[in-house]
């Protein structure tokens, strides 16, 4: 299980063929790479599954290769049907789905050899052959919002922006920017193109970048038509038959950052709440991440000296409404009993 969704295998992948399986979306969430946080957010899992399926079907119409097979109909599941026999397109689902059917690839172990040697990507690729989940996240950015890690790593001049320092407001980029970061390391890090090329194995980083730009274009266009500004996001990819394909989930309020009428409509709302209301934990996370490089452990959580507080009930309700109202607006279908998106956005604006 990941921190927010369960992984169910119907038929495992082999060295020569993709397998079949499903994501089961839960109401759990994660911020600051902590893993599962104390409180579930009601209906979050269904909203993510619905938005993710909607986006995969948009990509399918644009001939963008993905691992998506459909969603599992909730009514059929409730009636005791075999989940693999209840897979179909989103429009045929009887209610907001929580399970998404996908093709599976091989996911080898990534050995950690200690602070000096680091991670053994050669062993990963020896095990994966030419059918594997690429151990990278491909990040795309259309804007640089408040809180973006790009502000700490790169200067405005690198993007031909007319100022020396990042202003205290979101910044639109002249062109989308694509970056690469690690996926399976305990502490994510951004990579140079050369580092990403080495870690990607058989997959070509230029092809991965092109795939990310295609996803960004489709999600940006759809978001704009529904009143959202698509600020940034990421994809994960599998590599099979000599080509990369979009994996995991795309275009949701967890994988991507959106805004509506100037207000963040994404997991960033929760991140910012913790920065304001539980700064000791946020600081402890930062200190643990910085300290782990000096110790013979990969997981910084082992040395973190604090744990996150719980979210108040009114905050949970507002964030739940943000997810469900946002999904309704983005898909153009009233899947959820939720307030209008304007009302939901105003509620999280005041948190």
Short mmCIF file of C-alpha atoms in Angstrom, two decimals:
data_model
loop_
_atom_site.label_atom_id
_atom_site.label_comp_id
_atom_site.label_asym_id
_atom_site.label_seq_id
_atom_site.Cartn_x
_atom_site.Cartn_y
_atom_site.Cartn_z
CA UNK A 1 0.00 0.00 0.00
CA UNK A 2 1.15 3.54 -0.72
CA UNK A 3 0.36 6.28 1.76
CA UNK A 4 -2.96 7.14 0.06
CA UNK A 5 -4.07 4.23 -2.12
CA UNK A 6 -4.01 0.45 -1.97
CA UNK A 7 -2.54 -1.63 -4.73
CA UNK A 8 -4.33 -4.82 -5.80
CA UNK A 9 -2.83 -7.35 -8.20
CA UNK A 10 -5.08 -9.50 -10.40
CA UNK A 11 -2.28 -10.81 -12.62
CA UNK A 12 1.36 -9.92 -11.94
CA UNK A 13 3.66 -8.49 -14.58
CA UNK A 14 6.45 -10.60 -16.00
CA UNK A 15 9.68 -9.74 -17.78
CA UNK A 16 7.82 -10.04 -21.11
CA UNK A 17 4.25 -8.94 -20.41
CA UNK A 18 2.29 -6.35 -18.47
CA UNK A 19 0.01 -7.57 -15.72
CA UNK A 20 -3.40 -6.36 -14.51
CA UNK A 21 -4.34 -4.74 -11.24
CA UNK A 22 -6.21 -1.92 -9.54
CA UNK A 23 -5.67 1.15 -7.41
CA UNK A 24 -8.09 1.38 -4.48
CA UNK A 25 -8.20 5.04 -3.45
CA UNK A 26 -8.55 5.76 0.26
CA UNK A 27 -9.36 8.95 2.14
CA UNK A 28 -5.84 9.08 3.58
CA UNK A 29 -3.40 11.81 2.59
CA UNK A 30 0.28 12.68 2.89
CA UNK A 31 2.16 15.98 3.08
CA UNK A 32 5.90 16.75 3.28
CA UNK A 33 6.63 13.11 2.29
CA UNK A 34 5.53 12.02 5.78
CA UNK A 35 3.38 9.13 4.67
CA UNK A 36 -0.13 8.59 5.98
CA UNK A 37 -1.28 11.51 8.13
CA UNK A 38 -3.52 11.17 11.24
CA UNK A 39 -6.91 12.07 9.73
CA UNK A 40 -8.76 10.76 6.67
CA UNK A 41 -10.42 13.40 4.47
CA UNK A 42 -13.99 12.23 3.68
CA UNK A 43 -14.66 11.42 -0.01
CA UNK A 44 -11.13 12.37 -1.00
CA UNK A 45 -10.38 8.94 -2.45
CA UNK A 46 -13.47 8.90 -4.65
CA UNK A 47 -12.78 12.44 -5.89
CA UNK A 48 -9.20 11.55 -6.85
CA UNK A 49 -10.26 8.35 -8.60
CA UNK A 50 -12.96 10.23 -10.52
CA UNK A 51 -10.65 13.03 -11.63
CA UNK A 52 -7.85 10.62 -12.48
CA UNK A 53 -10.11 8.43 -14.62
CA UNK A 54 -11.52 11.50 -16.35
CA UNK A 55 -8.03 12.68 -17.25
CA UNK A 56 -6.85 9.28 -18.44
CA UNK A 57 -9.84 9.14 -20.79
CA UNK A 58 -8.97 12.63 -22.07
CA UNK A 59 -5.41 11.43 -22.73
CA UNK A 60 -6.73 8.32 -24.47
CA UNK A 61 -8.67 10.53 -26.89
CA UNK A 62 -5.44 12.43 -27.56
CA UNK A 63 -3.57 9.15 -28.30
CA UNK A 64 -1.28 9.56 -25.28
CA UNK A 65 -0.23 6.06 -24.11
CA UNK A 66 -1.15 5.19 -20.50
CA UNK A 67 -1.67 2.18 -18.24
CA UNK A 68 -5.36 2.99 -17.61
CA UNK A 69 -8.02 0.29 -18.20
CA UNK A 70 -11.14 1.85 -16.67
CA UNK A 71 -12.88 2.11 -13.30
CA UNK A 72 -14.64 -0.51 -11.19
CA UNK A 73 -18.38 0.17 -10.93
CA UNK A 74 -19.35 0.66 -7.24
CA UNK A 75 -22.81 -0.90 -7.69
CA UNK A 76 -21.35 -4.05 -9.21
CA UNK A 77 -18.84 -4.26 -6.36
CA UNK A 78 -21.61 -3.86 -3.78
CA UNK A 79 -23.50 -6.69 -5.46
CA UNK A 80 -20.49 -8.97 -5.05
CA UNK A 81 -19.26 -8.98 -8.64
CA UNK A 82 -15.69 -9.88 -9.52
CA UNK A 83 -13.93 -6.48 -9.71
CA UNK A 84 -12.13 -7.46 -12.91
CA UNK A 85 -15.51 -8.12 -14.52
CA UNK A 86 -16.90 -4.74 -13.43
CA UNK A 87 -14.35 -2.55 -15.22
CA UNK A 88 -15.65 0.06 -17.64
CA UNK A 89 -15.42 3.73 -18.63
CA UNK A 90 -16.10 6.43 -16.08
CA UNK A 91 -19.36 7.53 -17.71
CA UNK A 92 -20.88 4.09 -17.04
CA UNK A 93 -20.08 4.10 -13.31
CA UNK A 94 -23.17 4.13 -11.09
CA UNK A 95 -21.50 6.40 -8.50
CA UNK A 96 -18.12 8.03 -7.89
CA UNK A 97 -15.67 5.13 -8.17
CA UNK A 98 -12.90 4.37 -5.71
CA UNK A 99 -11.10 1.69 -7.74
CA UNK A 100 -9.22 2.22 -10.99
CA UNK A 101 -8.11 -0.67 -13.21
CA UNK A 102 -4.58 -0.42 -14.59
CA UNK A 103 -1.91 -2.39 -16.39
CA UNK A 104 1.01 -3.43 -14.20
CA UNK A 105 4.71 -3.39 -14.89
CA UNK A 106 7.63 -4.71 -12.88
CA UNK A 107 8.77 -2.66 -9.89
CA UNK A 108 12.17 -3.98 -8.76
CA UNK A 109 13.70 -3.26 -5.39
CA UNK A 110 16.10 -0.31 -5.24
CA UNK A 111 18.91 -1.33 -2.87
CA UNK A 112 20.36 1.31 -0.55
CA UNK A 113 24.09 0.83 -0.02
CA UNK A 114 24.64 3.46 2.69
CA UNK A 115 25.44 7.19 2.69
CA UNK A 116 28.66 6.83 0.69
CA UNK A 117 27.50 4.47 -2.07
CA UNK A 118 23.87 5.62 -2.19
CA UNK A 119 21.28 3.70 -4.22
CA UNK A 120 22.13 0.85 -6.60
CA UNK A 121 20.26 1.72 -9.80
CA UNK A 122 22.25 -0.87 -11.75
CA UNK A 123 20.67 -3.61 -9.65
CA UNK A 124 17.23 -2.04 -10.17
CA UNK A 125 17.59 -2.10 -13.97
CA UNK A 126 19.17 -5.54 -14.06
CA UNK A 127 15.99 -6.82 -12.39
CA UNK A 128 13.61 -4.71 -14.47
CA UNK A 129 14.99 -5.48 -17.92
CA UNK A 130 12.84 -3.71 -20.52
CA UNK A 131 9.53 -3.81 -18.65
CA UNK A 132 9.67 -1.65 -15.53
CA UNK A 133 8.39 1.42 -13.71
CA UNK A 134 10.83 4.24 -14.42
CA UNK A 135 12.33 5.31 -11.07
CA UNK A 136 11.74 9.01 -11.77
CA UNK A 137 9.04 11.60 -11.32
CA UNK A 138 8.72 13.97 -14.26
CA UNK A 139 7.62 17.38 -12.99
CA UNK A 140 6.09 20.09 -15.17
CA UNK A 141 5.50 23.69 -14.16
CA UNK A 142 3.40 26.41 -15.76
CA UNK A 143 3.66 28.84 -12.87
CA UNK A 144 5.82 29.27 -9.80
CA UNK A 145 3.34 29.63 -6.92
CA UNK A 146 4.13 30.57 -3.35
CA UNK A 147 5.60 27.48 -1.72
CA UNK A 148 7.09 26.01 -4.90
CA UNK A 149 10.44 24.32 -4.33
CA UNK A 150 11.68 25.88 -7.58
CA UNK A 151 12.10 29.21 -5.80
CA UNK A 152 14.78 27.76 -3.54
CA UNK A 153 16.65 25.92 -6.31
CA UNK A 154 16.70 28.21 -9.33
CA UNK A 155 16.86 31.91 -10.15
CA UNK A 156 14.25 33.87 -12.15
CA UNK A 157 16.87 34.78 -14.76
CA UNK A 158 17.06 31.13 -15.83
CA UNK A 159 13.53 31.51 -17.23
CA UNK A 160 13.99 34.93 -18.84
CA UNK A 161 11.85 36.59 -16.17
CA UNK A 162 12.28 40.35 -15.72
CA UNK A 163 13.32 40.38 -12.04
CA UNK A 164 16.23 39.19 -9.92
CA UNK A 165 14.32 37.79 -6.93
CA UNK A 166 11.12 35.79 -6.73
CA UNK A 167 8.21 38.10 -5.81
CA UNK A 168 5.71 37.30 -3.04
CA UNK A 169 3.07 36.26 -5.54
CA UNK A 170 2.61 33.51 -8.13
CA UNK A 171 4.68 33.91 -11.29
CA UNK A 172 3.61 32.73 -14.76
CA UNK A 173 6.39 31.05 -16.73
CA UNK A 174 6.86 31.98 -20.39
CA UNK A 175 6.96 28.27 -21.32
CA UNK A 176 6.28 25.09 -19.31
CA UNK A 177 9.37 23.84 -17.49
CA UNK A 178 10.08 20.10 -17.15
CA UNK A 179 12.30 18.73 -14.36
CA UNK A 180 13.19 15.26 -13.10
CA UNK A 181 13.30 14.01 -9.51
CA UNK A 182 13.88 10.66 -7.85
CA UNK A 183 10.91 8.42 -7.07
CA UNK A 184 12.05 5.59 -4.81
CA UNK A 185 14.68 7.27 -2.68
CA UNK A 186 13.57 7.96 0.88
CA UNK A 187 14.24 11.68 0.40
CA UNK A 188 13.27 13.05 -3.01
CA UNK A 189 15.91 15.08 -4.86
CA UNK A 190 15.91 16.96 -8.13
CA UNK A 191 18.28 15.78 -10.83
CA UNK A 192 20.27 17.19 -13.70
CA UNK A 193 19.29 15.90 -17.13
CA UNK A 194 22.42 13.73 -17.14
CA UNK A 195 21.58 12.20 -13.76
CA UNK A 196 17.99 11.58 -14.86
CA UNK A 197 19.16 9.92 -18.07
CA UNK A 198 21.33 7.51 -16.11
CA UNK A 199 18.60 6.66 -13.59
CA UNK A 200 15.94 6.20 -16.33
CA UNK A 201 17.65 3.10 -17.75
CA UNK A 202 16.35 2.15 -21.21
CA UNK A 203 13.76 4.95 -21.16
CA UNK A 204 14.81 8.09 -23.01
CA UNK A 205 14.54 11.25 -20.90
CA UNK A 206 13.57 13.35 -23.93
CA UNK A 207 10.64 11.02 -24.58
CA UNK A 208 9.68 11.22 -20.89
CA UNK A 209 9.77 15.01 -21.11
CA UNK A 210 7.60 15.01 -24.25
CA UNK A 211 5.08 12.74 -22.52
CA UNK A 212 4.94 15.12 -19.55
CA UNK A 213 4.35 18.08 -21.86
CA UNK A 214 1.47 16.23 -23.54
CA UNK A 215 -0.14 15.51 -20.17
CA UNK A 216 0.41 19.10 -19.07
CA UNK A 217 -1.26 20.43 -22.22
CA UNK A 218 -4.34 18.23 -21.85
CA UNK A 219 -4.81 18.93 -18.13
CA UNK A 220 -4.13 22.65 -18.54
CA UNK A 221 -6.70 22.99 -21.33
CA UNK A 222 -9.34 21.07 -19.39
CA UNK A 223 -8.68 23.00 -16.20
CA UNK A 224 -8.96 26.33 -18.01
CA UNK A 225 -12.32 25.34 -19.51
CA UNK A 226 -13.62 24.67 -15.98
CA UNK A 227 -12.22 27.86 -14.41
CA UNK A 228 -9.02 26.39 -12.92
CA UNK A 229 -5.44 27.54 -13.41
CA UNK A 230 -3.17 24.51 -13.71
CA UNK A 231 0.05 25.51 -11.99
CA UNK A 232 2.20 22.39 -11.89
CA UNK A 233 2.11 18.62 -11.62
CA UNK A 234 3.99 15.42 -12.27
CA UNK A 235 3.78 12.09 -14.02
CA UNK A 236 5.25 8.68 -13.42
CA UNK A 237 5.95 6.36 -16.33
CA UNK A 238 6.32 2.72 -17.15
CA UNK A 239 8.60 1.53 -19.93
CA UNK A 240 7.55 -1.38 -22.12
CA UNK A 241 7.86 -2.39 -25.79
CA UNK A 242 10.41 0.36 -26.32
CA UNK A 243 8.17 3.27 -25.26
CA UNK A 244 7.22 5.15 -22.09
CA UNK A 245 3.58 5.24 -20.98
CA UNK A 246 1.89 7.36 -18.35
CA UNK A 247 1.44 5.45 -15.08
CA UNK A 248 0.10 6.12 -11.58
CA UNK A 249 -2.59 8.88 -11.65
CA UNK A 250 -2.59 12.31 -13.31
CA UNK A 251 -4.39 15.62 -13.02
CA UNK A 252 -5.83 15.36 -9.51
CA UNK A 253 -5.66 17.75 -6.58
CA UNK A 254 -2.92 15.56 -5.06
CA UNK A 255 -0.68 15.03 -8.07
CA UNK A 256 -1.13 18.55 -9.46
CA UNK A 257 -1.47 22.08 -8.17
CA UNK A 258 -4.52 24.04 -9.31
CA UNK A 259 -5.92 27.40 -8.30
CA UNK A 260 -9.40 28.84 -8.66
CA UNK A 261 -10.04 32.58 -8.43
CA UNK A 262 -6.55 33.03 -6.98
CA UNK A 263 -6.96 30.36 -4.26
CA UNK A 264 -5.04 27.10 -4.16
CA UNK A 265 -7.28 24.09 -4.81
CA UNK A 266 -4.95 21.20 -4.11
CA UNK A 267 -3.09 19.40 -1.37
CA UNK A 268 -1.13 22.63 -0.97
CA UNK A 269 -4.03 23.90 1.18
CA UNK A 270 -3.18 21.22 3.76
CA UNK A 271 0.56 21.89 3.53
CA UNK A 272 0.03 25.57 4.23
CA UNK A 273 -2.34 24.80 7.13
CA UNK A 274 0.38 22.73 8.79
CA UNK A 275 2.97 25.45 8.21
CA UNK A 276 0.73 27.93 10.04
CA UNK A 277 -0.69 25.67 12.75
CA UNK A 278 1.98 23.02 13.43
CA UNK A 279 5.30 24.74 12.61
CA UNK A 280 7.24 22.65 15.15
CA UNK A 281 6.43 19.46 13.25
CA UNK A 282 7.18 21.08 9.87
CA UNK A 283 10.55 22.29 11.21
CA UNK A 284 11.31 18.85 12.65
CA UNK A 285 10.64 17.26 9.26
CA UNK A 286 13.06 19.67 7.61
CA UNK A 287 15.72 19.03 10.23
CA UNK A 288 15.38 15.25 9.90
CA UNK A 289 15.65 15.40 6.12
CA UNK A 290 18.80 17.51 6.42
CA UNK A 291 20.35 15.24 9.06
CA UNK A 292 19.76 11.86 7.41
CA UNK A 293 22.62 12.37 4.95
CA UNK A 294 25.05 12.10 7.86
CA UNK A 295 23.70 8.81 9.15
CA UNK A 296 23.70 5.25 7.87
CA UNK A 297 19.91 5.20 7.37
CA UNK A 298 17.79 6.02 4.33
CA UNK A 299 14.52 6.84 6.11
CA UNK A 300 14.61 10.30 7.72
CA UNK A 301 11.37 9.55 9.60
CA UNK A 302 13.36 7.32 11.97
CA UNK A 303 15.12 10.38 13.37
CA UNK A 304 12.27 12.91 13.21
CA UNK A 305 11.58 14.15 16.75
CA UNK A 306 7.97 15.21 16.24
CA UNK A 307 4.67 13.90 14.84
CA UNK A 308 1.89 15.87 13.13
CA UNK A 309 -1.15 17.15 14.94
CA UNK A 310 -4.67 16.21 13.85
CA UNK A 311 -6.87 18.42 11.69
CA UNK A 312 -9.90 20.06 13.38
CA UNK A 313 -13.33 18.87 12.23
CA UNK A 314 -14.20 22.13 10.48
CA UNK A 315 -10.93 22.04 8.56
CA UNK A 316 -11.59 18.45 7.47
CA UNK A 317 -15.08 19.40 6.28
CA UNK A 318 -13.81 22.36 4.28
CA UNK A 319 -11.03 20.35 2.64
CA UNK A 320 -13.42 17.50 1.82
CA UNK A 321 -15.76 19.99 0.12
CA UNK A 322 -12.82 21.42 -1.81
CA UNK A 323 -11.99 17.99 -3.23
CA UNK A 324 -15.56 17.02 -4.10
CA UNK A 325 -16.76 20.39 -5.42
CA UNK A 326 -13.55 20.71 -7.39
CA UNK A 327 -14.02 17.27 -8.95
CA UNK A 328 -17.59 18.16 -9.93
CA UNK A 329 -16.45 21.37 -11.59
CA UNK A 330 -13.40 19.85 -13.31
CA UNK A 331 -15.29 16.89 -14.79
CA UNK A 332 -18.44 18.89 -15.56
CA UNK A 333 -20.56 16.23 -13.83
CA UNK A 334 -22.22 16.42 -10.37
CA UNK A 335 -20.70 13.21 -9.05
CA UNK A 336 -20.78 14.43 -5.43
CA UNK A 337 -23.28 16.13 -3.16
CA UNK A 338 -21.08 19.17 -2.67
CA UNK A 339 -21.45 22.95 -2.58
CA UNK A 340 -20.72 25.04 -5.68
CA UNK A 341 -17.00 25.28 -6.33
CA UNK A 342 -16.98 29.03 -5.59
CA UNK A 343 -18.40 28.40 -2.13
CA UNK A 344 -16.01 25.54 -1.41
CA UNK A 345 -13.03 27.60 -2.52
CA UNK A 346 -14.04 30.53 -0.32
CA UNK A 347 -14.26 28.17 2.65
CA UNK A 348 -10.66 26.96 2.32
CA UNK A 349 -9.50 30.51 1.61
CA UNK A 350 -10.36 31.39 5.22
CA UNK A 351 -8.58 28.43 6.88
#
